[in-house]
mmCIF file of C-alpha atoms and ligand atoms in Angstrom:
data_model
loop_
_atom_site.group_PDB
_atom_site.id
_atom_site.type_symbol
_atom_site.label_atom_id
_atom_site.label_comp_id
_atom_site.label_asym_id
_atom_site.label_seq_id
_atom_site.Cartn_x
_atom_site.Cartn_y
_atom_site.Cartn_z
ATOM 1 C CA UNK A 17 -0.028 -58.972 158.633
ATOM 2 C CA UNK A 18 -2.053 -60.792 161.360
ATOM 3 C CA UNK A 19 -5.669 -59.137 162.078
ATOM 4 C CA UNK A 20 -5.465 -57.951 165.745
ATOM 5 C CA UNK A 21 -7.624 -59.085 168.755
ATOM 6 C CA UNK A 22 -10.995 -57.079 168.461
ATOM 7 C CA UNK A 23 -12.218 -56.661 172.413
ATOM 8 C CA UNK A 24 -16.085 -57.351 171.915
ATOM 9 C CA UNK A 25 -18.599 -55.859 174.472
ATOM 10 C CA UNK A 26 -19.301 -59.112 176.405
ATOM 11 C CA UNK A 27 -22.562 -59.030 178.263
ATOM 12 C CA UNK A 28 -20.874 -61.445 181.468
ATOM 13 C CA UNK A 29 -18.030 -59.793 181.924
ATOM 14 C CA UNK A 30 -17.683 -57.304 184.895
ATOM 15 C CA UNK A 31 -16.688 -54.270 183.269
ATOM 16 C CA UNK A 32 -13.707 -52.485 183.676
ATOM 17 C CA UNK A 33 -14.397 -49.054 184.342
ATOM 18 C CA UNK A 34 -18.295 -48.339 184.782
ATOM 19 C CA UNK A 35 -19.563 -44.970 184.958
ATOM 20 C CA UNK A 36 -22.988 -44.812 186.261
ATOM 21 C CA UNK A 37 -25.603 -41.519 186.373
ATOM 22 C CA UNK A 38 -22.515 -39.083 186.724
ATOM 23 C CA UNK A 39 -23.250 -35.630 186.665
ATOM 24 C CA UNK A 40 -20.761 -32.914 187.318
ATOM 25 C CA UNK A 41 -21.270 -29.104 187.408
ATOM 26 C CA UNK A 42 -18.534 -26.572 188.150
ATOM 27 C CA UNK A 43 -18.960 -23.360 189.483
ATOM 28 C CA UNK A 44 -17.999 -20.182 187.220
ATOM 29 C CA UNK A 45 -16.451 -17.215 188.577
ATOM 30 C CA UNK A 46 -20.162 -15.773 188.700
ATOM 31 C CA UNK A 47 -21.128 -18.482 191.245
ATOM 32 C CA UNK A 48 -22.989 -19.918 188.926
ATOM 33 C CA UNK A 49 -23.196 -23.838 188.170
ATOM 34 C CA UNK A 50 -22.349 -25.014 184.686
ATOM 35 C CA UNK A 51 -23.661 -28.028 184.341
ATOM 36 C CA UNK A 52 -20.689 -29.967 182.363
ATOM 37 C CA UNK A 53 -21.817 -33.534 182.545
ATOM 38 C CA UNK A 54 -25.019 -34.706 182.740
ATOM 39 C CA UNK A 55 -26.400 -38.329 183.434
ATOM 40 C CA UNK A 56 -23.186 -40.031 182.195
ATOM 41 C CA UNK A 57 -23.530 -43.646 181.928
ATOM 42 C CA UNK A 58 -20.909 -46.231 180.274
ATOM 43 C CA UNK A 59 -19.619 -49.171 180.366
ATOM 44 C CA UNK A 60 -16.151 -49.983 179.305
ATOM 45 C CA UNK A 61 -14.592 -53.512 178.990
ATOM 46 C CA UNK A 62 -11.339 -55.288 180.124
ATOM 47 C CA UNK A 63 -9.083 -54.988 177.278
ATOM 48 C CA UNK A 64 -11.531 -52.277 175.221
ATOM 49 C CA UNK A 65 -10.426 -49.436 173.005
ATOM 50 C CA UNK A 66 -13.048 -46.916 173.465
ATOM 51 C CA UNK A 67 -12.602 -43.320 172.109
ATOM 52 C CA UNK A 68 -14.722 -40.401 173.115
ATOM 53 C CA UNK A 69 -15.204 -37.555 170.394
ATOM 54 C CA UNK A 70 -17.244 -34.631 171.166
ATOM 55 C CA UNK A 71 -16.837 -30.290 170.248
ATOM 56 C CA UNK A 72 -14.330 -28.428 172.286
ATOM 57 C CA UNK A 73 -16.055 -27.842 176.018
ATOM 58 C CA UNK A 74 -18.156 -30.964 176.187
ATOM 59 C CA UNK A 75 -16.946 -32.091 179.070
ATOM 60 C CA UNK A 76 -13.942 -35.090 177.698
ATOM 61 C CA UNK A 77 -11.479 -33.765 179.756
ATOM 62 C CA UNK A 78 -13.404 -33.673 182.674
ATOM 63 C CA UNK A 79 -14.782 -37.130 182.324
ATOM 64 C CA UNK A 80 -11.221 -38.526 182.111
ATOM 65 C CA UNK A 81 -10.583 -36.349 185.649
ATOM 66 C CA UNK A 82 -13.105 -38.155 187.479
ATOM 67 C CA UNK A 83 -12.273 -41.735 186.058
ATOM 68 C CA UNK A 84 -8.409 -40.484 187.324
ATOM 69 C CA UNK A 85 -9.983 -40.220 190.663
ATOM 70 C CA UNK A 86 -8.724 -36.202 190.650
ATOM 71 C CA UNK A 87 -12.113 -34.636 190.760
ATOM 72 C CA UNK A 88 -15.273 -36.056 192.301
ATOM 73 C CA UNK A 89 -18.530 -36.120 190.433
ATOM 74 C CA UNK A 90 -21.407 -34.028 191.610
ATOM 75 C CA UNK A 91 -23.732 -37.320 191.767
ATOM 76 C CA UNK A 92 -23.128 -41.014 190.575
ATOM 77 C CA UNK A 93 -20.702 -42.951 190.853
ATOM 78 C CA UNK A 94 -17.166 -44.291 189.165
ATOM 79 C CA UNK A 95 -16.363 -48.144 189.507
ATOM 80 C CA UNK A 96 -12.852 -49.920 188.267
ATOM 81 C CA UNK A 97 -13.367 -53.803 188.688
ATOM 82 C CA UNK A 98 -16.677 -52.954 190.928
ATOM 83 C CA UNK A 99 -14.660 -50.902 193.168
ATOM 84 C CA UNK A 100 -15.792 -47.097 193.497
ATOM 85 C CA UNK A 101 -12.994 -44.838 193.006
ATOM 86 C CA UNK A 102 -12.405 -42.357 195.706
ATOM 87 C CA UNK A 103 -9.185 -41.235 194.651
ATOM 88 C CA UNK A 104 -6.108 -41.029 191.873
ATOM 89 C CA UNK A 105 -4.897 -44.985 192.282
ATOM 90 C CA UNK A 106 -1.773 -46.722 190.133
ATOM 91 C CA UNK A 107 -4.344 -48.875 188.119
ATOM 92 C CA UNK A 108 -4.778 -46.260 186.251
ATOM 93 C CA UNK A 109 -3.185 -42.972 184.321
ATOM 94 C CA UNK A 110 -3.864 -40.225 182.739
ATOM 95 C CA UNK A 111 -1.332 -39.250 179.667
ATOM 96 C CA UNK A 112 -1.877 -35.413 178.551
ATOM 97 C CA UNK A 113 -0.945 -33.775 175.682
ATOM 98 C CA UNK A 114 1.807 -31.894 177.705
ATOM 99 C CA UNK A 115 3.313 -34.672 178.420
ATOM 100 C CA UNK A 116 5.147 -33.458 181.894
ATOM 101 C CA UNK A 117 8.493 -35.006 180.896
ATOM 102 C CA UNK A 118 11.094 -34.082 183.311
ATOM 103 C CA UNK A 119 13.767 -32.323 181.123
ATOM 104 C CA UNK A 120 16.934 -32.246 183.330
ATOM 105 C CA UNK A 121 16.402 -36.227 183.705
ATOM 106 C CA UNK A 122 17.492 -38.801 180.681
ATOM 107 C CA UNK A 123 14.723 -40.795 178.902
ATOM 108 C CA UNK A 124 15.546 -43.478 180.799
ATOM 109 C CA UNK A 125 15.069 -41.588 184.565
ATOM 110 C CA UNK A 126 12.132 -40.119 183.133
ATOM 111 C CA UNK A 127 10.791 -43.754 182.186
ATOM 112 C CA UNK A 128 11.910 -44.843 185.990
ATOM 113 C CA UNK A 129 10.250 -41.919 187.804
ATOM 114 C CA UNK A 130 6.376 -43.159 187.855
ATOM 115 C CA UNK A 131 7.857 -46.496 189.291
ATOM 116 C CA UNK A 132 10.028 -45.155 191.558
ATOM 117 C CA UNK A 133 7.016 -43.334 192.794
ATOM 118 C CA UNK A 134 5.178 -46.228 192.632
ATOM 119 C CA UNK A 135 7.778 -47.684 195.289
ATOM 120 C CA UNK A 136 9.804 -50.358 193.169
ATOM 121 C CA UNK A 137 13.199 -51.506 193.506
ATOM 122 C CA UNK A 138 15.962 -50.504 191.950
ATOM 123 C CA UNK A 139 16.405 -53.711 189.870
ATOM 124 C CA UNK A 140 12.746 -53.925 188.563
ATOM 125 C CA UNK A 141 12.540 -50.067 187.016
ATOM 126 C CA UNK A 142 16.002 -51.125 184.959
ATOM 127 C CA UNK A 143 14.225 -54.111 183.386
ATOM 128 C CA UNK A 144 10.890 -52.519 183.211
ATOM 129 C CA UNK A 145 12.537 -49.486 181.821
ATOM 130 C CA UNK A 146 14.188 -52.139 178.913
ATOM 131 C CA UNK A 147 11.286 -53.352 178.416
ATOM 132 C CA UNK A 148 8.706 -50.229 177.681
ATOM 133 C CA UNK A 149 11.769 -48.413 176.240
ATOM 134 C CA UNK A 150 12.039 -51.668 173.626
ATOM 135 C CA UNK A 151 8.778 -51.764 173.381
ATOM 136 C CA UNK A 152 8.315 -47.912 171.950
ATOM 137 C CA UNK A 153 11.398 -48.644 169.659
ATOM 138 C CA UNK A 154 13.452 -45.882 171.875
ATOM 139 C CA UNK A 155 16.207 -48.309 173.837
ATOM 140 C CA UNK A 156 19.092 -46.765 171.643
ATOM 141 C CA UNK A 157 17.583 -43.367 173.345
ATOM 142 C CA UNK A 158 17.819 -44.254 177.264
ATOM 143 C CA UNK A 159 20.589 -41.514 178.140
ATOM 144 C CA UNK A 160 19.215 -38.917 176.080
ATOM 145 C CA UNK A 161 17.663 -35.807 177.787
ATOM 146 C CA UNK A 162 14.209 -35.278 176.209
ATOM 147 C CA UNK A 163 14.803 -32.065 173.857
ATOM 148 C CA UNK A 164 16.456 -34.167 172.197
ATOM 149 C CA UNK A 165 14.024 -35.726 171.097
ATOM 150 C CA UNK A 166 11.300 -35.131 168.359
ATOM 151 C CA UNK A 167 7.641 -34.564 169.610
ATOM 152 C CA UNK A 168 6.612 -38.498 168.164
ATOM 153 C CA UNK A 169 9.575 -39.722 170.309
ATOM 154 C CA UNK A 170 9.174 -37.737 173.519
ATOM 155 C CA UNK A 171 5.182 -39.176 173.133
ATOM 156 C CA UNK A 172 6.646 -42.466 173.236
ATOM 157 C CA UNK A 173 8.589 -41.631 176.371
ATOM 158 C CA UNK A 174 5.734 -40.489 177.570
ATOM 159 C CA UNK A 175 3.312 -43.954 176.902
ATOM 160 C CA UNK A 176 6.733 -45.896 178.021
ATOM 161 C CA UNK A 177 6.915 -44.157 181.159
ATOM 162 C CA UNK A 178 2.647 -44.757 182.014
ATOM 163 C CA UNK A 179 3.104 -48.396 180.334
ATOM 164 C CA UNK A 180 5.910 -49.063 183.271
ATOM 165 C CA UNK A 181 3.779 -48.296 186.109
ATOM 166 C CA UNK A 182 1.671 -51.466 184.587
ATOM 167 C CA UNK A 183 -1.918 -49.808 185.200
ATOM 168 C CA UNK A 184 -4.946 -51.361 184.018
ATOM 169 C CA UNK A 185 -6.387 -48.445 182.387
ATOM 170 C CA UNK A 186 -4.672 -45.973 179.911
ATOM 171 C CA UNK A 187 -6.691 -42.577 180.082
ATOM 172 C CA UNK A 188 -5.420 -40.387 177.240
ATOM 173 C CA UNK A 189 -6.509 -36.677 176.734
ATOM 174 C CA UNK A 190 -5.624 -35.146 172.729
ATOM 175 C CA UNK A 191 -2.609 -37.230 173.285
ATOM 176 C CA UNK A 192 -1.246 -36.765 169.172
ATOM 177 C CA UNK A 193 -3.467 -33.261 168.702
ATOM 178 C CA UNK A 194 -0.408 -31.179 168.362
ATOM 179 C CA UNK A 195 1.709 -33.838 166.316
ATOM 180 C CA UNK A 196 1.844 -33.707 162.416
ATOM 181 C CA UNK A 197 -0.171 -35.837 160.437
ATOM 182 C CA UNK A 198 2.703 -38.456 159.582
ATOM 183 C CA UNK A 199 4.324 -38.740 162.649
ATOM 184 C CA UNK A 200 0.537 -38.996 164.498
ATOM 185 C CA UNK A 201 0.356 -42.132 161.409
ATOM 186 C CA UNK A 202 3.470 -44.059 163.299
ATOM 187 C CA UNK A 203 2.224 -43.242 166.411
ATOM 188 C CA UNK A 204 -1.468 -44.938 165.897
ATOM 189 C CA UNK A 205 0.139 -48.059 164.615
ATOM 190 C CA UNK A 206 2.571 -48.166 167.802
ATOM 191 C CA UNK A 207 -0.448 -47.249 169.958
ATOM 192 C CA UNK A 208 -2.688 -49.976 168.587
ATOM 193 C CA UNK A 209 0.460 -52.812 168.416
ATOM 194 C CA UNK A 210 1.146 -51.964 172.164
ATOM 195 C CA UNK A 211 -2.437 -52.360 173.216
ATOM 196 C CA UNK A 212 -2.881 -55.448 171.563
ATOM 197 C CA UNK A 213 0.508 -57.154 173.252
ATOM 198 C CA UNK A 214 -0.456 -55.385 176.572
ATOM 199 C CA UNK A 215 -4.095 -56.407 176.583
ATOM 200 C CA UNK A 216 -4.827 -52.933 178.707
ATOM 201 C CA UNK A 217 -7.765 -50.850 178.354
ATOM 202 C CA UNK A 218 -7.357 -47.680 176.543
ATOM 203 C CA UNK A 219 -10.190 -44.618 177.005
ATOM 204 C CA UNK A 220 -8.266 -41.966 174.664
ATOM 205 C CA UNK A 221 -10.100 -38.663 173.793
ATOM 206 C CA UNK A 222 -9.719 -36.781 170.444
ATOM 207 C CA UNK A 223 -11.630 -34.219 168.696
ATOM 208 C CA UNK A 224 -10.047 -35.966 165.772
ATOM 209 C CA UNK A 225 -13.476 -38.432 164.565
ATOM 210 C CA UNK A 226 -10.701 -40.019 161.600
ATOM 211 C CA UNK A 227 -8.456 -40.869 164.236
ATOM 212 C CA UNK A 228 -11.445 -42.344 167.121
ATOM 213 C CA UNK A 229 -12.623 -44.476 164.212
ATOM 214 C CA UNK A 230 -8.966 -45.707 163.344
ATOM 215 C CA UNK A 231 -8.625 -46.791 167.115
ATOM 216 C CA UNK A 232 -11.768 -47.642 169.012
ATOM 217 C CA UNK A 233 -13.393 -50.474 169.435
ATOM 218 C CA UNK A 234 -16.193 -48.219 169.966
ATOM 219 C CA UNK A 235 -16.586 -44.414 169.472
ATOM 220 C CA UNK A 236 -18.771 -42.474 172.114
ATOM 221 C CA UNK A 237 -19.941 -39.535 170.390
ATOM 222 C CA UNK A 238 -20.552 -36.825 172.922
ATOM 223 C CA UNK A 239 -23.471 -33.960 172.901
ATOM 224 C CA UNK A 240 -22.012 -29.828 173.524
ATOM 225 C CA UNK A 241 -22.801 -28.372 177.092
ATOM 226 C CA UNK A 242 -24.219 -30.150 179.089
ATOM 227 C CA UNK A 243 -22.202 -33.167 177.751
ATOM 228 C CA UNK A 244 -24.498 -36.421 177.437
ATOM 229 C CA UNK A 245 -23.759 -39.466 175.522
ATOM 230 C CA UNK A 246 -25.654 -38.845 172.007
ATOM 231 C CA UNK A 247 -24.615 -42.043 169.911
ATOM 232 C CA UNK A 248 -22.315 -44.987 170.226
ATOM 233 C CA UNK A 249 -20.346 -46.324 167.580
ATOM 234 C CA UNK A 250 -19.065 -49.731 167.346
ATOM 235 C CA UNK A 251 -16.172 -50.032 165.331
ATOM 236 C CA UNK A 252 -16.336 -53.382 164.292
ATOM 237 C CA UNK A 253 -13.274 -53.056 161.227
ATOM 238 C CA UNK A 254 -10.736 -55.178 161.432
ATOM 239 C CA UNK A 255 -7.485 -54.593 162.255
ATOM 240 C CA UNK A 256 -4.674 -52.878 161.573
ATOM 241 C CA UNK A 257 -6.287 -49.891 160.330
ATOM 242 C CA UNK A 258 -5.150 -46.740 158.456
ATOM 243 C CA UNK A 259 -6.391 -43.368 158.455
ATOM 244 C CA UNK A 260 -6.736 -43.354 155.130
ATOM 245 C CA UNK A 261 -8.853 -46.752 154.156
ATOM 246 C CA UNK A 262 -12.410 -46.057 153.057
ATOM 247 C CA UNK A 263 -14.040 -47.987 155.463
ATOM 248 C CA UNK A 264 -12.459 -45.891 157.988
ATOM 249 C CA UNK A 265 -12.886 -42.608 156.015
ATOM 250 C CA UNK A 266 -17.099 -43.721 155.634
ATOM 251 C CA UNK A 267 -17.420 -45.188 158.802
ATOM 252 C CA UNK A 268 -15.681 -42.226 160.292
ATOM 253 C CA UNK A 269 -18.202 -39.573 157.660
ATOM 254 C CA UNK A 270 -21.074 -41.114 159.507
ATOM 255 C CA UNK A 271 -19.934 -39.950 163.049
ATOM 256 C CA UNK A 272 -18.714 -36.434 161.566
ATOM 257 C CA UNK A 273 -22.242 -35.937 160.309
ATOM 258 C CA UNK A 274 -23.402 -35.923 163.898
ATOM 259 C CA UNK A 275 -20.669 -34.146 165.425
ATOM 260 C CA UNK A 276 -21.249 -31.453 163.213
ATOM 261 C CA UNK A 277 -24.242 -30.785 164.764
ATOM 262 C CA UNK A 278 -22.997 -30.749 167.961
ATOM 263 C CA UNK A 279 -20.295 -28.181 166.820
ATOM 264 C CA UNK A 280 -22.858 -26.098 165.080
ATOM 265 C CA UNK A 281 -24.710 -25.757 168.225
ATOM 266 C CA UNK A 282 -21.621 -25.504 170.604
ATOM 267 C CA UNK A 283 -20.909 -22.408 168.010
ATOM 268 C CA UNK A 284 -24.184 -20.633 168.504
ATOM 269 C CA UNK A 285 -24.554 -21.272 172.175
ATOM 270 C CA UNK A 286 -20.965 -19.440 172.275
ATOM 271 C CA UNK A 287 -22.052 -16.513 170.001
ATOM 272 C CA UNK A 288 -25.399 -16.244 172.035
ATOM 273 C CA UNK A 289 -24.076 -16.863 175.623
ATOM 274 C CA UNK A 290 -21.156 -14.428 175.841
ATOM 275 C CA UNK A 291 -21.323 -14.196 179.214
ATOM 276 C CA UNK A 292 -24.220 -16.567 179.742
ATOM 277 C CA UNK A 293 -23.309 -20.048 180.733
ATOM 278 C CA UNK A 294 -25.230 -23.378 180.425
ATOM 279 C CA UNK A 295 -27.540 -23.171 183.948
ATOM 280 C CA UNK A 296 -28.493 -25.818 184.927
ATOM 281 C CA UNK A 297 -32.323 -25.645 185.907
ATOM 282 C CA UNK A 298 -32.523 -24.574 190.012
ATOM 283 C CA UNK A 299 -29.039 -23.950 190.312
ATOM 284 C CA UNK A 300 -29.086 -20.402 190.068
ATOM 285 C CA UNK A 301 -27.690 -18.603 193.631
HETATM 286 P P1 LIG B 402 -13.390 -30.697 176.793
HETATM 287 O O1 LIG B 402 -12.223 -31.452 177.316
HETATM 288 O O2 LIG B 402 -14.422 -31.551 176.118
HETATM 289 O O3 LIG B 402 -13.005 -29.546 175.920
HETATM 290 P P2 LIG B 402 -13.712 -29.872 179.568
HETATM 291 O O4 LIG B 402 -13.974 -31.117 180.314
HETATM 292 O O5 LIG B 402 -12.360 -29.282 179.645
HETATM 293 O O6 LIG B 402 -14.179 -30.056 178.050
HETATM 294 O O7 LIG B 402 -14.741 -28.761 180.073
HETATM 295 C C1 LIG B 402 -16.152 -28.938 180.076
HETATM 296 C C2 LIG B 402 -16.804 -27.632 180.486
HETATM 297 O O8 LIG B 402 -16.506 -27.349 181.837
HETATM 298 C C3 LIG B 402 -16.326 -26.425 179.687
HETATM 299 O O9 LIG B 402 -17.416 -25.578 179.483
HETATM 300 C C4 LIG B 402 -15.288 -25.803 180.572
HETATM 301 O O10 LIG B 402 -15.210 -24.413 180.353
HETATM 302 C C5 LIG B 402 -15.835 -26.108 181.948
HETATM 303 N N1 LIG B 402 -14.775 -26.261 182.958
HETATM 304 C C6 LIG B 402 -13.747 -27.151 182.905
HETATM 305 N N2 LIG B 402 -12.987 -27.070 184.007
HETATM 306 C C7 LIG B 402 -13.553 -26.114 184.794
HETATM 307 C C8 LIG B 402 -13.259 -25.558 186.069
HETATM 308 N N3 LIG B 402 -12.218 -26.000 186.779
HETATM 309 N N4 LIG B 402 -14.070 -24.574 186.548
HETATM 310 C C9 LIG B 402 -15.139 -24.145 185.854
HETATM 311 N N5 LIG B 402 -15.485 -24.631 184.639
HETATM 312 C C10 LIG B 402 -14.709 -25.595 184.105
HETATM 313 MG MG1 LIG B 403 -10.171 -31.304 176.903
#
């Protein structure tokens, strides 16, 4: 089989998404601020496959939300192709583990809606929706209502229906988490075939340090509350990859061996805190 594209970090390139000095707090129900991302800065490339590990509560979902455009950050700033976001925009998406298929519409209408929405004529959504519904091996499935379908499939519905709306950036959040181990297999080889035809860039979050090395380009391995980049990873294997080769399984030990401290610590600050939240220093009303 041919060795896929690897998407290097290029030094000239303007980068795709750019995060720079983003903090975010939230307030808690105590009015408190809980400091959930602090000094966030990264760079991600046209074309990259970056995956972001880090213990439950470290802030991945959120960071996905504000490179969406649904949540502001508390300071710094988000940039797609230099451009600050302000807002949720179609060049990019955000594909959640719920995948929010519509269940009284057929694969094929739920395939069509995000273009439809996206204002797109009638004839372009049926040869987009051939084309993404090809692509995630599912044509034979177009008038089928999704509980039909198994969870693998309906996740492929779900990445045909973002793919169709043609955004730049993929954002995924746990997309496989709640998938069993084979079909999450098939779906990391579709995953990493369709990036590589589709040249887009993929920021995909997982808890899963196996399945960030399998994918990324680069793992960002992220600290417990307040959530800071601790280490980077590049991933420089080549590709296809499978869970199970022992480059990936060592490669893949070495970022465990950090997270685990980050889990150990997200464990005791939980037993500790109880009640008490990360403050962050001043905050305090
Ligand atoms: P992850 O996805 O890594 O599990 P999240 O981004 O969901 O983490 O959350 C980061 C932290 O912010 C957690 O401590 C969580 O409880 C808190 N948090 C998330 N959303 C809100 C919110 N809307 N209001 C208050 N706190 C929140
Ligand atoms: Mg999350």
């Amino acid at each position: 089989m041919a060795t896929l594209p690897l998407h290097p970090l290029s030094t000239n390139s303007i980068p795709k998404v750019s995060l720079q000095e983003i903090s975010l707090s939230y307030k808690t129900s105590s009015g408190q601020r809980l400091l959930a991302l602090d000094h966030i800065d990264l760079k991600v490339n046209p074309g990259e496959f970056v995956c972001i590990v880090g213990p439950s509560g470290c802030g991945k979902s959120t960071l996905l939300h504000l490179i969406a455009g649904l949540q502001p950050p508390t300071s710094g700033c988000v940039l797609v192709d230099d451009n600050r976001v302000e807002g949720p925009g179609t060049d990019r998406i955000l594909i959640f583990q719920d995948l929010g298929l519509f269940p009284w519409l057929k694969v094929g209408e739920n395939v069509e809606f995000g273009m439809k929405m996206k204002g797109m004529s009638k004839a372009e959504r049926r040869e987009k929706t051939e084309y993404y519904l090809r692509l995630v091996h599912l044509s034979q499935f177009k008038d089928s209502y999704t509980h039909q379908l198994s969870g693998g499939m309906r996740q492929r519905v779900a990445l045909a229906r973002a793919l169709a709306t043609e955004p730049d950036v993929l954002l995924m959040d746990e997309p496989f988490a709640a998938l069993d181990a084979q079909t999450r297999d098939l779906l990391h080889d579709e995953l990493e075939r369709i990036w590589a035809e589709t040249g887009r860039t993929i920021i995909f979050v997982t808890h899963n340090v196996r399945e960030a090395v399998r994918l990324g380009d680069r793992v960002v391995l992220f600290t417990f509350r307040p959530g800071r980049i601790k280490r980077e990873f590049l991933i420089d294997l080549p590709r296809p990859r499978h869970l199970e080769d022992a480059t990936v399984a060592q490669t893949a030990g070495e970022v465990l061996k950090e997270l685990r401290e980050e889990i150990n610590r997200s464990l005791e600050v939980e037993y500790n805190e109880g009640v008490r939240p990360h403050v962050e220093p001043g905050a305090e009303q």
